[in-house]
PDB file of C-alpha atoms in Angstrom:
ATOM      1  CA  MET B1349       0.000   0.000   0.000  1.00 53.00           C
ATOM      2  CA  ALA B1350       2.848   2.415   0.846  1.00 53.00           C
ATOM      3  CA  ALA B1351       4.555   1.616  -2.437  1.00 53.00           C
ATOM      4  CA  PHE B1352       1.321   2.271  -4.333  1.00 48.00           C
ATOM      5  CA  CYS B1353       0.826   5.651  -2.619  1.00 51.00           C
ATOM      6  CA  SER B1354       4.413   6.730  -3.266  1.00 51.00           C
ATOM      7  CA  SER B1355       4.020   5.849  -6.934  1.00 49.00           C
ATOM      8  CA  LEU B1356       1.085   8.252  -7.166  1.00 47.00           C
ATOM      9  CA  LEU B1357       3.273  11.121  -5.880  1.00 49.00           C
ATOM     10  CA  ARG B1358       5.989  10.609  -8.485  1.00 51.00           C
ATOM     11  CA  PRO B1359       6.320  13.166 -11.334  1.00 50.00           C
ATOM     12  CA  ARG B1360       4.731  12.411 -14.621  1.00 48.00           C
ATOM     13  CA  TRP B1361       8.111  12.072 -16.288  1.00 46.00           C
ATOM     14  CA  THR B1362       9.918   9.277 -14.552  1.00 48.00           C
ATOM     15  CA  ARG B1363      13.690   8.926 -14.373  1.00 49.00           C
ATOM     16  CA  PRO B1364      14.092   6.218 -17.070  1.00 52.00           C
ATOM     17  CA  LEU B1365      12.062   8.246 -19.571  1.00 54.00           C
ATOM     18  CA  TRP B1366      14.083  11.356 -18.745  1.00 51.00           C
ATOM     19  CA  CYS B1367      17.339   9.519 -19.384  1.00 53.00           C
ATOM     20  CA  GLU B1368      16.017   8.122 -22.643  1.00 56.00           C
ATOM     21  CA  TRP B1369      15.033  11.612 -23.802  1.00 52.00           C
ATOM     22  CA  PHE B1370      18.550  12.931 -23.151  1.00 51.00           C
ATOM     23  CA  ARG B1371      20.096   9.991 -25.004  1.00 54.00           C
ATOM     24  CA  ARG B1372      18.083  11.034 -28.051  1.00 58.00           C
ATOM     25  CA  ASN B1373      18.883  14.731 -27.559  1.00 56.00           C
ATOM     26  CA  PRO B1374      22.495  14.859 -26.324  1.00 51.00           C
ATOM     27  CA  ARG B1375      23.044  18.505 -27.332  1.00 47.00           C
ATOM     28  CA  CYS B1376      20.137  19.946 -25.452  1.00 48.00           C
ATOM     29  CA  ILE B1377      21.027  22.800 -23.056  1.00 43.00           C
ATOM     30  CA  VAL B1378      19.396  22.629 -19.654  1.00 44.00           C
ATOM     31  CA  TRP B1379      20.263  23.654 -16.122  1.00 42.00           C
ATOM     32  CA  ARG B1380      22.911  21.411 -14.663  1.00 42.00           C
ATOM     33  CA  GLY B1381      22.487  20.946 -10.952  1.00 44.00           C
ATOM     34  CA  ARG B1382      21.551  18.364  -8.437  1.00 45.00           C
ATOM     35  CA  SER B1383      18.339  16.273  -8.704  1.00 45.00           C
ATOM     36  CA  GLY B1384      16.114  17.128 -11.688  1.00 49.00           C
ATOM     37  CA  PHE B1385      12.626  17.648 -10.229  1.00 48.00           C
ATOM     38  CA  ASP B1386      10.978  18.926  -7.087  1.00 49.00           C
ATOM     39  CA  SER B1387       8.015  17.394  -5.265  1.00 49.00           C
ATOM     40  CA  VAL B1388       5.440  18.706  -7.758  1.00 49.00           C
ATOM     41  CA  GLY B1389       7.291  17.712 -10.890  1.00 50.00           C
ATOM     42  CA  ARG B1390       8.936  21.066 -11.754  1.00 50.00           C
ATOM     43  CA  LEU B1391      12.531  21.204 -12.927  1.00 50.00           C
ATOM     44  CA  ARG B1392      14.909  22.631 -10.325  1.00 51.00           C
ATOM     45  CA  ARG B1393      17.124  25.462 -11.574  1.00 51.00           C
ATOM     46  CA  PRO B1394      20.307  26.009  -9.543  1.00 49.00           C
ATOM     47  CA  ASN B1395      22.044  29.395  -9.790  1.00 47.00           C
ATOM     48  CA  ASN B1396      25.078  28.167 -11.695  1.00 47.00           C
ATOM     49  CA  GLY B1397      24.171  29.270 -15.219  1.00 45.00           C
ATOM     50  CA  TRP B1398      23.395  27.434 -18.443  1.00 45.00           C
ATOM     51  CA  ARG B1399      25.683  24.526 -19.194  1.00 46.00           C
ATOM     52  CA  PRO B1400      25.534  21.630 -21.625  1.00 46.00           C
ATOM     53  CA  LEU B1401      24.114  18.517 -20.016  1.00 44.00           C
ATOM     54  CA  SER B1402      24.580  15.015 -21.374  1.00 47.00           C
ATOM     55  CA  ALA B1403      22.886  11.807 -20.407  1.00 46.00           C
ATOM     56  CA  SER B1404      25.925  10.642 -18.429  1.00 48.00           C
ATOM     57  CA  TRP B1405      25.140  13.245 -15.761  1.00 45.00           C
ATOM     58  CA  ILE B1406      21.736  11.690 -15.112  1.00 46.00           C
ATOM     59  CA  GLU B1407      22.800   8.072 -15.222  1.00 48.00           C
ATOM     60  CA  SER B1408      23.741   6.344 -12.029  1.00 52.00           C
ATOM     61  CA  PRO B1409      27.361   6.627 -10.809  1.00 51.00           C
ATOM     62  CA  SER B1410      27.804   2.879 -11.002  1.00 55.00           C
ATOM     63  CA  LYS B1411      26.859   2.838 -14.679  1.00 58.00           C
ATOM     64  CA  ARG B1412      29.241   5.733 -15.437  1.00 55.00           C
ATOM     65  CA  LEU B1413      32.008   3.846 -13.655  1.00 51.00           C
ATOM     66  CA  ARG B1414      31.300   0.739 -15.728  1.00 56.00           C
ATOM     67  CA  ASP B1415      31.396   2.800 -18.916  1.00 57.00           C
ATOM     68  CA  GLU B1416      34.716   4.361 -17.931  1.00 52.00           C
ATOM     69  CA  ARG B1417      36.234   0.971 -17.239  1.00 52.00           C
ATOM     70  CA  THR B1418      34.899  -0.312 -20.558  1.00 56.00           C
ATOM     71  CA  ARG B1419      36.503   2.602 -22.429  1.00 54.00           C
ATOM     72  CA  GLY B1420      39.733   2.128 -20.507  1.00 53.00           C
ATOM     73  CA  ALA B1421      39.490   5.474 -18.705  1.00 51.00           C
ATOM     74  CA  LEU B1422      40.503   5.895 -15.091  1.00 50.00           C
ATOM     75  CA  PRO B1423      37.812   6.759 -12.557  1.00 52.00           C
ATOM     76  CA  VAL B1424      38.031  10.147 -10.902  1.00 50.00           C
ATOM     77  CA  ASN B1425      39.241   8.735  -7.606  1.00 55.00           C
ATOM     78  CA  LYS B1426      42.150   7.016  -9.351  1.00 59.00           C
ATOM     79  CA  TRP B1427      43.322  10.293 -10.870  1.00 60.00           C
ATOM     80  CA  TRP B1428      44.120  11.497  -7.373  1.00 62.00           C
ATOM     81  CA  LEU B1429      46.255   8.401  -6.920  1.00 68.00           C
ATOM     82  CA  VAL B1430      48.186   9.150 -10.116  1.00 70.00           C
ATOM     83  CA  LEU B1431      48.732  12.777  -9.090  1.00 72.00           C
ATOM     84  CA  GLY B1432      49.932  11.647  -5.683  1.00 76.00           C
ATOM     85  CA  LEU B1433      52.476   9.300  -7.253  1.00 76.00           C
ATOM     86  CA  ILE B1434      53.750  12.090  -9.519  1.00 79.00           C
ATOM     87  CA  TRP B1435      54.133  14.438  -6.556  1.00 74.00           C
ATOM     88  CA  LEU B1436      55.966  11.746  -4.574  1.00 76.00           C
ATOM     89  CA  LEU B1437      58.338  11.063  -7.466  1.00 75.00           C
ATOM     90  CA  ALA B1438      59.068  14.788  -7.847  1.00 71.00           C
ATOM     91  CA  SER B1439      59.767  15.084  -4.127  1.00 66.00           C
ATOM     92  CA  VAL B1440      62.195  12.166  -4.198  1.00 56.00           C
ATOM     93  CA  THR B1441      63.968  13.588  -7.252  1.00 55.00           C
ATOM     94  CA  GLY B1442      64.260  17.019  -5.646  1.00 48.00           C
ATOM     95  CA  THR B1443      65.642  15.527  -2.471  1.00 41.00           C
ATOM     96  CA  ALA B1444      68.209  13.522  -4.398  1.00 42.00           C
ATOM     97  CA  GLY B1445      69.271  16.632  -6.291  1.00 39.00           C
ATOM     98  CA  ALA B1446      69.554  18.600  -3.060  1.00 39.00           C
ATOM     99  CA  ASP B1447      72.096  16.129  -1.721  1.00 38.00           C
ATOM    100  CA  GLU B1448      74.620  17.370  -4.306  1.00 41.00           C
ATOM    101  CA  PRO B1449      74.034  21.125  -4.727  1.00 42.00           C
ATOM    102  CA  LEU B1450      76.102  23.302  -7.020  1.00 42.00           C
ATOM    103  CA  THR B1451      78.855  25.090  -5.170  1.00 50.00           C
ATOM    104  CA  ALA B1452      80.836  28.229  -5.848  1.00 53.00           C
ATOM    105  CA  ASP B1453      83.826  26.031  -6.699  1.00 62.00           C
ATOM    106  CA  ASP B1454      82.164  24.859  -9.921  1.00 74.00           C
ATOM    107  CA  PRO B1455      83.802  26.988 -12.651  1.00 84.00           C
ATOM    108  CA  PRO B1456      81.529  28.732 -15.196  1.00 89.00           C
ATOM    109  CA  PRO B1457      82.016  27.961 -18.891  1.00 93.00           C
ATOM    110  CA  SER B1458      84.721  29.929 -20.672  1.00 94.00           C
ATOM    111  CA  TYR B1459      84.301  31.756 -23.975  1.00 96.00           C
ATOM    112  CA  ARG B1460      86.675  33.288 -26.460  1.00 97.00           C
ATOM    113  CA  VAL B1461      85.589  36.714 -27.716  1.00 98.00           C
ATOM    114  CA  GLU B1462      87.017  38.538 -30.729  1.00 98.00           C
ATOM    115  CA  VAL B1463      85.846  42.006 -31.773  1.00 98.00           C
ATOM    116  CA  ILE B1464      86.622  44.383 -34.637  1.00 98.00           C
ATOM    117  CA  VAL B1465      85.510  48.019 -34.306  1.00 97.00           C
ATOM    118  CA  PHE B1466      85.745  50.096 -37.483  1.00 96.00           C
ATOM    119  CA  THR B1467      84.363  53.192 -39.175  1.00 93.00           C
ATOM    120  CA  GLN B1468      82.816  53.324 -42.620  1.00 90.00           C
ATOM    121  CA  PRO B1469      81.808  56.100 -45.009  1.00 83.00           C
ATOM    122  CA  PRO B1470      78.122  56.801 -45.660  1.00 63.00           C
ATOM    123  CA  ILE B1471      76.717  54.982 -48.681  1.00 53.00           C
ATOM    124  CA  GLN B1472      76.259  57.405 -51.553  1.00 44.00           C
ATOM    125  CA  GLY B1473      72.624  57.933 -52.458  1.00 37.00           C
ATOM    126  CA  ALA B1474      71.403  56.005 -49.425  1.00 38.00           C
ATOM    127  CA  TYR B1475      69.971  57.077 -46.114  1.00 39.00           C
ATOM    128  CA  GLN B1476      72.380  59.123 -44.013  1.00 44.00           C
ATOM    129  CA  GLU B1477      71.779  59.618 -40.334  1.00 51.00           C
ATOM    130  CA  ALA B1478      72.890  62.794 -38.609  1.00 50.00           C
ATOM    131  CA  PRO B1479      74.888  62.629 -35.375  1.00 55.00           C
ATOM    132  CA  ARG B1480      72.834  62.588 -32.203  1.00 55.00           C
ATOM    133  CA  VAL B1481      72.885  65.580 -29.913  1.00 49.00           C
ATOM    134  CA  ASP B1482      73.180  64.227 -26.375  1.00 51.00           C
ATOM    135  CA  ALA B1483      74.555  65.382 -23.095  1.00 45.00           C
ATOM    136  CA  VAL B1484      78.233  64.717 -22.558  1.00 41.00           C
ATOM    137  CA  ASP B1485      78.446  61.421 -20.655  1.00 46.00           C
ATOM    138  CA  ARG B1486      81.650  59.700 -21.533  1.00 48.00           C
ATOM    139  CA  LEU B1487      81.352  56.195 -20.124  1.00 44.00           C
ATOM    140  CA  ALA B1488      78.094  55.598 -18.340  1.00 45.00           C
ATOM    141  CA  ARG B1489      79.165  52.057 -17.467  1.00 57.00           C
ATOM    142  CA  PHE B1490      82.322  50.998 -15.687  1.00 78.00           C
ATOM    143  CA  ALA B1491      84.687  48.938 -17.866  1.00 88.00           C
ATOM    144  CA  TRP B1492      88.283  47.736 -17.692  1.00 90.00           C
ATOM    145  CA  PRO B1493      90.716  47.790 -20.635  1.00 92.00           C
ATOM    146  CA  LEU B1494      92.372  44.581 -21.733  1.00 95.00           C
ATOM    147  CA  ARG B1495      95.732  43.651 -20.218  1.00 93.00           C
ATOM    148  CA  ASP B1496      98.707  42.898 -22.390  1.00 90.00           C
ATOM    149  CA  PRO B1497     100.064  39.323 -22.207  1.00 84.00           C
ATOM    150  CA  GLY B1498     102.178  38.907 -19.095  1.00 82.00           C
ATOM    151  CA  ASP B1499     100.856  41.985 -17.271  1.00 86.00           C
ATOM    152  CA  GLU B1500      99.198  41.692 -13.891  1.00 84.00           C
ATOM    153  CA  GLY B1501      96.143  43.617 -12.829  1.00 82.00           C
ATOM    154  CA  LEU B1502      92.425  43.877 -13.396  1.00 84.00           C
ATOM    155  CA  GLY B1503      90.656  43.136 -16.638  1.00 90.00           C
ATOM    156  CA  TYR B1504      90.861  40.267 -19.097  1.00 95.00           C
ATOM    157  CA  GLN B1505      94.127  39.420 -20.788  1.00 95.00           C
ATOM    158  CA  ARG B1506      94.455  40.251 -24.459  1.00 96.00           C
ATOM    159  CA  LEU B1507      95.293  37.288 -26.657  1.00 96.00           C
ATOM    160  CA  PRO B1508      98.368  37.610 -28.903  1.00 94.00           C
ATOM    161  CA  GLY B1509      97.934  38.714 -32.491  1.00 93.00           C
ATOM    162  CA  SER B1510      98.857  35.273 -33.791  1.00 93.00           C
ATOM    163  CA  GLU B1511      95.624  33.880 -32.314  1.00 94.00           C
ATOM    164  CA  LEU B1512      93.271  36.332 -34.034  1.00 96.00           C
ATOM    165  CA  GLN B1513      90.800  34.432 -36.210  1.00 96.00           C
ATOM    166  CA  LEU B1514      89.300  37.511 -37.898  1.00 96.00           C
ATOM    167  CA  ALA B1515      92.623  38.912 -39.102  1.00 96.00           C
ATOM    168  CA  SER B1516      91.738  38.353 -42.763  1.00 96.00           C
ATOM    169  CA  ALA B1517      88.426  40.195 -42.309  1.00 96.00           C
ATOM    170  CA  ALA B1518      90.254  43.141 -40.726  1.00 96.00           C
ATOM    171  CA  GLN B1519      92.705  43.252 -43.638  1.00 96.00           C
ATOM    172  CA  ARG B1520      89.882  43.306 -46.181  1.00 96.00           C
ATOM    173  CA  LEU B1521      88.259  46.210 -44.330  1.00 95.00           C
ATOM    174  CA  GLU B1522      91.516  48.182 -44.352  1.00 95.00           C
ATOM    175  CA  MET B1523      91.858  47.656 -48.103  1.00 95.00           C
ATOM    176  CA  ARG B1524      88.441  49.152 -48.835  1.00 94.00           C
ATOM    177  CA  GLU B1525      88.296  52.868 -49.481  1.00 90.00           C
ATOM    178  CA  GLY B1526      86.863  54.880 -46.616  1.00 89.00           C
ATOM    179  CA  PHE B1527      86.994  52.021 -44.084  1.00 94.00           C
ATOM    180  CA  ARG B1528      89.259  52.146 -41.061  1.00 94.00           C
ATOM    181  CA  VAL B1529      89.798  49.510 -38.360  1.00 96.00           C
ATOM    182  CA  HIS B1530      90.259  51.275 -35.020  1.00 95.00           C
ATOM    183  CA  TRP B1531      90.270  48.350 -32.575  1.00 96.00           C
ATOM    184  CA  HIS B1532      90.803  44.626 -33.039  1.00 97.00           C
ATOM    185  CA  ALA B1533      91.249  42.420 -29.976  1.00 97.00           C
ATOM    186  CA  ALA B1534      90.474  38.980 -28.594  1.00 98.00           C
ATOM    187  CA  TRP B1535      90.241  37.674 -25.045  1.00 97.00           C
ATOM    188  CA  GLU B1536      88.903  34.821 -22.956  1.00 96.00           C
ATOM    189  CA  GLN B1537      86.338  35.322 -20.227  1.00 96.00           C
ATOM    190  CA  PRO B1538      83.968  33.259 -18.061  1.00 95.00           C
ATOM    191  CA  GLY B1539      80.293  33.094 -18.948  1.00 94.00           C
ATOM    192  CA  ARG B1540      78.476  34.830 -16.102  1.00 94.00           C
ATOM    193  CA  GLU B1541      75.274  36.750 -15.537  1.00 94.00           C
ATOM    194  CA  ARG B1542      75.156  40.327 -16.727  1.00 92.00           C
ATOM    195  CA  GLU B1543      75.595  41.761 -13.233  1.00 91.00           C
ATOM    196  CA  LEU B1544      78.740  39.654 -12.703  1.00 92.00           C
ATOM    197  CA  SER B1545      80.253  39.956 -16.175  1.00 93.00           C
ATOM    198  CA  GLN B1546      83.080  42.461 -16.552  1.00 92.00           C
ATOM    199  CA  ALA B1547      82.743  44.935 -19.421  1.00 94.00           C
ATOM    200  CA  VAL B1548      85.728  45.540 -21.701  1.00 95.00           C
ATOM    201  CA  ALA B1549      86.665  49.147 -22.437  1.00 94.00           C
ATOM    202  CA  VAL B1550      87.258  50.227 -26.034  1.00 94.00           C
ATOM    203  CA  PRO B1551      89.732  53.107 -25.684  1.00 91.00           C
ATOM    204  CA  ALA B1552      89.792  56.097 -27.996  1.00 86.00           C
ATOM    205  CA  ASN B1553      92.873  57.039 -29.991  1.00 84.00           C
ATOM    206  CA  PRO B1554      93.934  60.548 -28.957  1.00 78.00           C
ATOM    207  CA  ASP B1555      95.696  61.128 -32.296  1.00 80.00           C
ATOM    208  CA  GLU B1556      92.605  60.690 -34.472  1.00 82.00           C
ATOM    209  CA  VAL B1557      88.828  60.642 -34.439  1.00 81.00           C
ATOM    210  CA  SER B1558      87.968  57.153 -33.242  1.00 88.00           C
ATOM    211  CA  PRO B1559      85.145  55.418 -31.375  1.00 92.00           C
ATOM    212  CA  GLU B1560      85.260  54.664 -27.670  1.00 92.00           C
ATOM    213  CA  GLY B1561      82.974  52.834 -25.282  1.00 92.00           C
ATOM    214  CA  MET B1562      82.557  49.357 -23.902  1.00 94.00           C
ATOM    215  CA  ILE B1563      81.613  45.800 -24.907  1.00 96.00           C
ATOM    216  CA  ARG B1564      80.084  43.303 -22.499  1.00 96.00           C
ATOM    217  CA  VAL B1565      79.512  39.602 -23.217  1.00 96.00           C
ATOM    218  CA  TYR B1566      77.424  37.719 -20.677  1.00 96.00           C
ATOM    219  CA  LEU B1567      75.582  34.440 -20.338  1.00 94.00           C
ATOM    220  CA  SER B1568      71.993  34.491 -19.138  1.00 90.00           C
ATOM    221  CA  ARG B1569      69.894  31.739 -20.625  1.00 89.00           C
ATOM    222  CA  PHE B1570      71.664  32.436 -23.914  1.00 93.00           C
ATOM    223  CA  LEU B1571      74.781  34.322 -24.911  1.00 95.00           C
ATOM    224  CA  HIS B1572      74.345  38.078 -25.253  1.00 96.00           C
ATOM    225  CA  ALA B1573      76.583  40.896 -26.449  1.00 96.00           C
ATOM    226  CA  GLU B1574      76.012  44.436 -25.220  1.00 95.00           C
ATOM    227  CA  ILE B1575      77.738  47.183 -27.204  1.00 95.00           C
ATOM    228  CA  ASP B1576      77.895  50.864 -26.298  1.00 92.00           C
ATOM    229  CA  LEU B1577      80.108  52.942 -28.598  1.00 92.00           C
ATOM    230  CA  ARG B1578      80.242  56.628 -29.405  1.00 88.00           C
ATOM    231  CA  MET B1579      82.381  58.797 -31.619  1.00 86.00           C
ATOM    232  CA  ASP B1580      82.676  62.552 -32.066  1.00 81.00           C
ATOM    233  CA  PRO B1581      82.205  63.469 -35.740  1.00 75.00           C
ATOM    234  CA  ASP B1582      84.974  65.236 -37.600  1.00 71.00           C
ATOM    235  CA  ASP B1583      84.737  68.771 -38.946  1.00 64.00           C
ATOM    236  CA  ASP B1584      83.708  67.618 -42.428  1.00 64.00           C
ATOM    237  CA  THR B1585      80.731  65.760 -40.986  1.00 61.00           C
ATOM    238  CA  LEU B1586      79.680  68.756 -38.920  1.00 59.00           C
ATOM    239  CA  GLU B1587      79.838  70.986 -41.977  1.00 61.00           C
ATOM    240  CA  ARG B1588      77.854  68.521 -44.084  1.00 62.00           C
ATOM    241  CA  PHE B1589      74.982  68.369 -41.603  1.00 59.00           C
ATOM    242  CA  ASP B1590      75.134  72.129 -40.955  1.00 59.00           C
ATOM    243  CA  LEU B1591      74.790  71.954 -37.176  1.00 55.00           C
ATOM    244  CA  VAL B1592      74.511  75.104 -35.125  1.00 52.00           C
ATOM    245  CA  ASP B1593      77.321  76.113 -32.798  1.00 56.00           C
ATOM    246  CA  ASP B1594      75.542  74.957 -29.627  1.00 52.00           C
ATOM    247  CA  ALA B1595      74.966  71.482 -31.069  1.00 55.00           C
ATOM    248  CA  ARG B1596      78.489  70.982 -32.404  1.00 55.00           C
ATOM    249  CA  ASP B1597      79.999  70.448 -28.953  1.00 55.00           C
ATOM    250  CA  SER B1598      77.572  67.649 -27.989  1.00 57.00           C
ATOM    251  CA  ALA B1599      76.935  65.965 -31.359  1.00 68.00           C
ATOM    252  CA  ARG B1600      78.271  62.420 -31.640  1.00 75.00           C
ATOM    253  CA  TRP B1601      77.630  59.106 -33.337  1.00 81.00           C
ATOM    254  CA  MET B1602      76.030  56.537 -31.014  1.00 87.00           C
ATOM    255  CA  LEU B1603      75.952  52.757 -31.413  1.00 90.00           C
ATOM    256  CA  ARG B1604      74.038  50.964 -28.674  1.00 91.00           C
ATOM    257  CA  GLU B1605      73.062  47.390 -29.318  1.00 93.00           C
ATOM    258  CA  SER B1606      72.158  44.363 -27.212  1.00 93.00           C
ATOM    259  CA  ARG B1607      72.004  41.209 -29.263  1.00 94.00           C
ATOM    260  CA  ARG B1608      71.567  37.528 -28.597  1.00 94.00           C
ATOM    261  CA  MET B1609      74.591  35.663 -29.891  1.00 93.00           C
ATOM    262  CA  ARG B1610      74.943  32.239 -31.407  1.00 92.00           C
ATOM    263  CA  SER B1611      78.016  30.396 -30.341  1.00 89.00           C
ATOM    264  CA  ALA B1612      80.801  29.968 -32.914  1.00 91.00           C
ATOM    265  CA  GLU B1613      79.137  32.361 -35.393  1.00 93.00           C
ATOM    266  CA  THR B1614      80.394  35.714 -36.671  1.00 95.00           C
ATOM    267  CA  HIS B1615      77.950  38.602 -36.181  1.00 96.00           C
ATOM    268  CA  TYR B1616      78.010  41.964 -37.922  1.00 95.00           C
ATOM    269  CA  ILE B1617      76.409  45.006 -36.267  1.00 94.00           C
ATOM    270  CA  ASP B1618      75.748  47.788 -38.745  1.00 88.00           C
ATOM    271  CA  HIS B1619      75.538  51.557 -38.279  1.00 86.00           C
ATOM    272  CA  PRO B1620      75.625  54.565 -40.663  1.00 84.00           C
ATOM    273  CA  ALA B1621      79.119  55.544 -39.484  1.00 86.00           C
ATOM    274  CA  LEU B1622      80.362  52.704 -37.238  1.00 91.00           C
ATOM    275  CA  GLY B1623      80.560  48.945 -37.522  1.00 94.00           C
ATOM    276  CA  VAL B1624      81.303  45.989 -35.240  1.00 97.00           C
ATOM    277  CA  ILE B1625      82.229  42.410 -36.097  1.00 97.00           C
ATOM    278  CA  ILE B1626      82.065  40.056 -33.120  1.00 98.00           C
ATOM    279  CA  ARG B1627      82.552  36.338 -32.688  1.00 97.00           C
ATOM    280  CA  VAL B1628      82.032  34.320 -29.485  1.00 96.00           C
ATOM    281  CA  GLU B1629      82.874  30.639 -29.203  1.00 96.00           C
ATOM    282  CA  PRO B1630      83.219  28.249 -26.262  1.00 95.00           C
ATOM    283  CA  VAL B1631      86.638  27.290 -24.995  1.00 94.00           C
ATOM    284  CA  THR B1632      87.210  23.580 -24.589  1.00 86.00           C
ATOM    285  CA  PRO B1633      88.876  22.944 -21.222  1.00 77.00           C
ATOM    286  CA  ALA B1634      92.211  21.194 -21.274  1.00 67.00           C
ATOM    287  CA  PRO B1635      92.051  17.509 -20.247  1.00 65.00           C
TER     288      PRO B1635
END
């Protein structure tokens, strides 16, 4: 009798019919929430917005679990087990790596750097850039000049001329009309972060108009070269650009470049009046 009375209070649409309707209409959009109907047969509408609802949300959990096992998928509770195993493996790996930390005694990689700094005439008929008018700030960054072989002191040691690999390129530049090589040097240095890498000073020649500045090679995630050069233009250049008297004292050519380098490749950095050829390659440690 109780079962008969409870059957009279059920909604008109029973659960099996509702599931069958969603199997035939899988793309129907309805409110996704907890149980589908209230005591008088009206659809409950939770305040979580419209969402697509498939028949698997209405089927019993046991049937969904059987379907997942049939398809070879892991149940939801087993995903937590997999994530726990991954976290445990990562913890063990991190602990093993912490047993042998890197120390300050581990030497950084060494690199061989070779640089050519030269001047070039403007290309006839092409774009010509006027010198920049900036405040006089000779070397904004601190840099050390290279040391001659055998000298003691700060700064990197200059490699002898017999070890220059770009000597033929420097000779070809000198043979071209209007080109002039002002600085050609090579040195070895450790690959460190930018804040720890020592910049190399490019000195100016007091007997002629020549560029001066600094070159810094550092190793972050990749190799980088930072170049900051400047050169006061000669009188012919000042006359050609017709600068006023107040601008003549502060006009200068500026070459500021920060470039990612590829190891063992020669890079050319262009400028209307200046030019830089730089090559960085790793140094193989002696056995």
